[in-house]
Tab-separated table of C-alpha atoms and ligand atoms in Angstrom:
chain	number	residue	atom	x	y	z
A	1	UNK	CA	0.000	0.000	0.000
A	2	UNK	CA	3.314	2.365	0.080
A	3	UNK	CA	2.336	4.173	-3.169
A	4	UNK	CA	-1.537	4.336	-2.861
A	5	UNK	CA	-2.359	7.993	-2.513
A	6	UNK	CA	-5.044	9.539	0.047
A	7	UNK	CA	-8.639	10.496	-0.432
A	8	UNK	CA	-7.797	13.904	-0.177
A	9	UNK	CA	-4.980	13.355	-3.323
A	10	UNK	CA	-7.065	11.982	-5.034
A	11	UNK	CA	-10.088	14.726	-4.279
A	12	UNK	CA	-7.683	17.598	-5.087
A	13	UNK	CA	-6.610	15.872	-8.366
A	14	UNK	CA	-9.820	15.849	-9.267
A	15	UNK	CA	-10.772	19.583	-8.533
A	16	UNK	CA	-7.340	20.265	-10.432
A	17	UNK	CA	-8.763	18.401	-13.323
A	18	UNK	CA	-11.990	20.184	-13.363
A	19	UNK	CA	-10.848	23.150	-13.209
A	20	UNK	CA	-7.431	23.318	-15.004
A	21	UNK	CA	-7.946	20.268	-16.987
A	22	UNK	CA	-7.503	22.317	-20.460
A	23	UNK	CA	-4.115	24.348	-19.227
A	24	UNK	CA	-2.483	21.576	-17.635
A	25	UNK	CA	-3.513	18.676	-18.848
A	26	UNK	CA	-4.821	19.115	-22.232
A	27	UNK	CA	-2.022	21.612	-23.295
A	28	UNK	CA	0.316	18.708	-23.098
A	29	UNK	CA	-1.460	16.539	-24.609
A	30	UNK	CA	-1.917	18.719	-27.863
A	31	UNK	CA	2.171	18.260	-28.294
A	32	UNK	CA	2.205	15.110	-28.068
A	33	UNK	CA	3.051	13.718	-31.986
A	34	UNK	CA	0.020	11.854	-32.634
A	35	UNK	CA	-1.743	11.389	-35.938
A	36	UNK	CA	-4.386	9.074	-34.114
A	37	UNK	CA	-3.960	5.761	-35.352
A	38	UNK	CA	-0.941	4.952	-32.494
A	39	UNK	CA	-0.175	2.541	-30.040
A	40	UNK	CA	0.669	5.096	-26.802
A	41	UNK	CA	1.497	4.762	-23.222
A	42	UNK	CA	0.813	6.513	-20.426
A	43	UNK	CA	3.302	5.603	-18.221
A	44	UNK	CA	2.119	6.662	-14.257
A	45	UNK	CA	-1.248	7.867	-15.344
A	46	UNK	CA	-2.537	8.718	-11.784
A	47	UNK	CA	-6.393	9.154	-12.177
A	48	UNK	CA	-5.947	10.217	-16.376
A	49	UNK	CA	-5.705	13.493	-16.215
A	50	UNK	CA	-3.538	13.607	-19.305
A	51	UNK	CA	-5.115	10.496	-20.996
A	52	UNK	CA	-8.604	11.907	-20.660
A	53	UNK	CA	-7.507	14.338	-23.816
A	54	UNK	CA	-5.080	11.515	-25.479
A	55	UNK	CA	-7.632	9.176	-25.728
A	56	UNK	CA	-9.753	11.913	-27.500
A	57	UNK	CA	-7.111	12.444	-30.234
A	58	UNK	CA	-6.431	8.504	-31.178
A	59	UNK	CA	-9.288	7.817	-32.855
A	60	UNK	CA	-8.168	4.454	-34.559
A	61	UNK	CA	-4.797	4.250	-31.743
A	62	UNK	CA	-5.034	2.298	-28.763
A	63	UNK	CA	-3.779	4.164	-25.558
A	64	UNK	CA	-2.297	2.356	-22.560
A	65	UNK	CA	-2.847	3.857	-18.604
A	66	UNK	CA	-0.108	1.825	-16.706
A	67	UNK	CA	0.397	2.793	-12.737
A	68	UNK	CA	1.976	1.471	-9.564
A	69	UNK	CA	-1.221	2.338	-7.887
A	70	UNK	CA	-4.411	0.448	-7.919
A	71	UNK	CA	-6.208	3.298	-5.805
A	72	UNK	CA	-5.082	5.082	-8.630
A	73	UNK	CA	-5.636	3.000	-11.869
A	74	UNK	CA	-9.338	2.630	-10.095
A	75	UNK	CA	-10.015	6.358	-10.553
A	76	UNK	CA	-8.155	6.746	-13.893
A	77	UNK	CA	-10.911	3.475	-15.024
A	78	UNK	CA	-13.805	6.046	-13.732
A	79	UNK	CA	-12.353	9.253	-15.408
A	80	UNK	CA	-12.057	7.220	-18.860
A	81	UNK	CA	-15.296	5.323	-18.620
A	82	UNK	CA	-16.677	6.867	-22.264
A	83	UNK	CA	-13.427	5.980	-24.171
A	84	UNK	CA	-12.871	3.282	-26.032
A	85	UNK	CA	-9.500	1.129	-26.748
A	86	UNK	CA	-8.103	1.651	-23.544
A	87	UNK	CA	-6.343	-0.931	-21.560
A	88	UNK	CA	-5.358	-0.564	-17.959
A	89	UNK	CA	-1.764	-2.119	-16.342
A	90	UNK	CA	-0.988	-2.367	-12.755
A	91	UNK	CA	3.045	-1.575	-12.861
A	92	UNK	CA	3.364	-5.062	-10.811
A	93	UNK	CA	5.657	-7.527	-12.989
A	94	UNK	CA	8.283	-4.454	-13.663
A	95	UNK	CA	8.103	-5.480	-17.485
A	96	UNK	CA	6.989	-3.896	-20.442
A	97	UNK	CA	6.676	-5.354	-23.798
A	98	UNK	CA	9.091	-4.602	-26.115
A	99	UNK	CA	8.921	-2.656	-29.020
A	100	UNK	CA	5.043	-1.804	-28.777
A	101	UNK	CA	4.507	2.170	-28.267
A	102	UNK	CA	4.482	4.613	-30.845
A	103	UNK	CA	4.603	7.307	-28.075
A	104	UNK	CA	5.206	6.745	-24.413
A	105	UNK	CA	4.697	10.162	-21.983
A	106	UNK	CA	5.434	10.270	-18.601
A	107	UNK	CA	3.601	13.625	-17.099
A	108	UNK	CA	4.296	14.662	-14.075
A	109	UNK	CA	5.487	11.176	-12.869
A	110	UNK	CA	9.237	10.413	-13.015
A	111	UNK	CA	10.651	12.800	-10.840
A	112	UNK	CA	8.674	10.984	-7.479
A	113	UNK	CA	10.393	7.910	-8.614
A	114	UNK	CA	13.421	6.811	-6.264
A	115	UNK	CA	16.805	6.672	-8.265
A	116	UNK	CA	17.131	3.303	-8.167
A	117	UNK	CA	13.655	2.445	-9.894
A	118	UNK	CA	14.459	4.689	-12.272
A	119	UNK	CA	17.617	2.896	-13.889
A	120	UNK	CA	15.261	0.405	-14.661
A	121	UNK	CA	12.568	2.293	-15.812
A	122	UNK	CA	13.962	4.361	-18.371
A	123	UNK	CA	16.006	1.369	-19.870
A	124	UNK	CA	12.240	-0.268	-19.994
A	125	UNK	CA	10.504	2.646	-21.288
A	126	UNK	CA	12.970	2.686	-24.122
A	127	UNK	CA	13.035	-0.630	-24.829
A	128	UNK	CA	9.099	-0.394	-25.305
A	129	UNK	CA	9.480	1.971	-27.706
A	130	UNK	CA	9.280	0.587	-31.542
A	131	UNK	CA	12.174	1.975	-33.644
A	132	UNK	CA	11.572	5.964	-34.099
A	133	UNK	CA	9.375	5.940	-30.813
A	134	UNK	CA	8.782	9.095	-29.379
A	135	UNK	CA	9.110	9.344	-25.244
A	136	UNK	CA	8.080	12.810	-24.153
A	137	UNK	CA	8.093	13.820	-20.568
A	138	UNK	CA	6.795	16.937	-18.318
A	139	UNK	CA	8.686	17.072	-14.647
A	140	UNK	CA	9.194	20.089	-12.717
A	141	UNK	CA	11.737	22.262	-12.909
A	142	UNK	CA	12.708	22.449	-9.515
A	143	UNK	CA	13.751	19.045	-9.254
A	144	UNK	CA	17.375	19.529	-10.763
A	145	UNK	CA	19.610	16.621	-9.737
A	146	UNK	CA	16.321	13.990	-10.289
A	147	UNK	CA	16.221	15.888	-14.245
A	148	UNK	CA	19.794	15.403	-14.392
A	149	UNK	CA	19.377	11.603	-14.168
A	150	UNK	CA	16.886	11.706	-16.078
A	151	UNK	CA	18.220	12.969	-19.021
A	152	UNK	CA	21.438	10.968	-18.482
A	153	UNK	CA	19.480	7.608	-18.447
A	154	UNK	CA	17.808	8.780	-21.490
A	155	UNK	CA	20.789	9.333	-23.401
A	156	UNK	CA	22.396	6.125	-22.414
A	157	UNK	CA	19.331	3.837	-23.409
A	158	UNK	CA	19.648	5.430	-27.159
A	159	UNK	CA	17.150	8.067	-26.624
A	160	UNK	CA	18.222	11.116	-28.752
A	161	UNK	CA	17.217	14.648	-27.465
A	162	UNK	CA	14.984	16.112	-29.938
A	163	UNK	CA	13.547	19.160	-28.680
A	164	UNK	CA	13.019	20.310	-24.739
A	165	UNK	CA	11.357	23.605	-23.750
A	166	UNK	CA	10.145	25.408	-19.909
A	167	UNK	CA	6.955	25.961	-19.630
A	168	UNK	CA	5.343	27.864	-16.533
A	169	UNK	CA	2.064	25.636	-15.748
A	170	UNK	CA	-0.764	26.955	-13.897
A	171	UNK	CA	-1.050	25.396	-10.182
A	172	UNK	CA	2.607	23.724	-10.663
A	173	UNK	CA	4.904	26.372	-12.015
A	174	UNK	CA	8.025	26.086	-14.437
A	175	UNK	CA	8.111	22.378	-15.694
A	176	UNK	CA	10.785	20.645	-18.414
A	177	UNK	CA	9.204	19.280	-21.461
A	178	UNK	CA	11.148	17.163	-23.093
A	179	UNK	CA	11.178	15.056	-26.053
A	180	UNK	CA	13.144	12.035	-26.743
A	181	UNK	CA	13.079	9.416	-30.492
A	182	UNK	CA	14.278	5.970	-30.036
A	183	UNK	CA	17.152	5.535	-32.570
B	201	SAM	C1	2.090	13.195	-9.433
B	201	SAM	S1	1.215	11.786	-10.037
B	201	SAM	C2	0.947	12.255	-11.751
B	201	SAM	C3	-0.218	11.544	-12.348
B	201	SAM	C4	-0.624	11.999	-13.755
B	201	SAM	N1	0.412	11.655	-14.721
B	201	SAM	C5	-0.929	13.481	-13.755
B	201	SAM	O1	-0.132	14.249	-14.260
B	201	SAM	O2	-1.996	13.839	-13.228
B	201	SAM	C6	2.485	10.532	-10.181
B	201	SAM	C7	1.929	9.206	-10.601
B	201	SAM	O3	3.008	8.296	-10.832
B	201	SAM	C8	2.667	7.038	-10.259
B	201	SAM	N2	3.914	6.306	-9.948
B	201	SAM	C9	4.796	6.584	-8.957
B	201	SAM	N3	5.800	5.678	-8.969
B	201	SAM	C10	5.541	4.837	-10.002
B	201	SAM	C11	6.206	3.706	-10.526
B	201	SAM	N4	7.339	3.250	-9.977
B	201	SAM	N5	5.665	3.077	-11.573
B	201	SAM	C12	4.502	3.519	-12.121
B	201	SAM	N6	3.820	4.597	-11.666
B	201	SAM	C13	4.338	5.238	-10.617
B	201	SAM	C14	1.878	7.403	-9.023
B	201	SAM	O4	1.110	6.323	-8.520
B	201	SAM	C15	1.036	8.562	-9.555
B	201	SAM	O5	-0.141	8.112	-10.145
């Protein structure tokens, strides 16, 4: 139960969502490369903030909400319950299939993620990536030294830098989007 998150997380989440979902949420979202016919992950989806507007744009694409958190993954079920090809994964098993995503994001979720977990995370999350995969992730900018290793483990599980910008967000402030192709 380490990683379930409270009822009040969850109820603030939800009032962040309904009232920010469109300049948090969606904003990110809408640079995400997608045509709509992808395979996409949403790697620490919390209660689908971000895949509530994904899931809009893949309209042939199928769009996978994968968290440690069942409390979690329950609410992200409820948030999504109009959307179609969906498919839900409890991050129990540690493994990923290989070569599967078109796009993988991570918003908002690597930089609570111990150091350890991570170097095998980001190896993972590239190695789910099909050649010319796009990984794009938001984390905030405050969190230097966890960025730092981020990026590093990026670059050293043949994830090439193609574009990275700041962006102030409303509620969360100054945030690193970057994004990352699978050579
Ligand atoms: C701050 S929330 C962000 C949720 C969502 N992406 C958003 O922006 O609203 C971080 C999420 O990452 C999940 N998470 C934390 N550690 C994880 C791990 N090791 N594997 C998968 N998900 C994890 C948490 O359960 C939580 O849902």
């Amino acid at each position: 139960m380490g990683y379930e998150p409270s009822h009040m997380e969850t109820l603030l989440t939800r009032f962040a969502f309904i009232f920010c979902g469109r300049s948090v949420y969606k904003t990110f979202s809408d640079h995400l490369p997608l045509n709509g016919s992808e395979q996409v992950l949403d790697f620490g989806c919390g209660m689908g903030t971000v895949a509530y507007y994904v899931a809009k744009r893949l309209s042939h694409g199928k769009l996978t909400c994968l968290d440690i958190s069942a409390r979690w993954l329950k609410a992200c079920r409820r948030t999504l319950r109009n959307c179609e090809n969906i498919q839900f994964f409890k991050w129990e098993s540690r493994v990923l299939p290989h070569e599967s995503y078109d796009v993988a994001y991570c918003h908002f979720a690597l930089h609570d993620i111990p150091d350890s977990d991570l170097e095998s995370i980001i190896p993972a999350l590239a190695r789910s990536l099909k050649p010319g995969g796009v990984l794009v992730f938001r984390e905030p900018l405050n969190e230097a030294e966890k960025i730092g290793l981020i990026k590093r483990l990026m670059e050293h599980n043949g994830l090439l830098l193609k574009d990275s910008r700041v962006t102030d967000i409303p509620l969360m402030g100054n945030a690193l989007e970057s994004v990352y192709i699978r050579r």
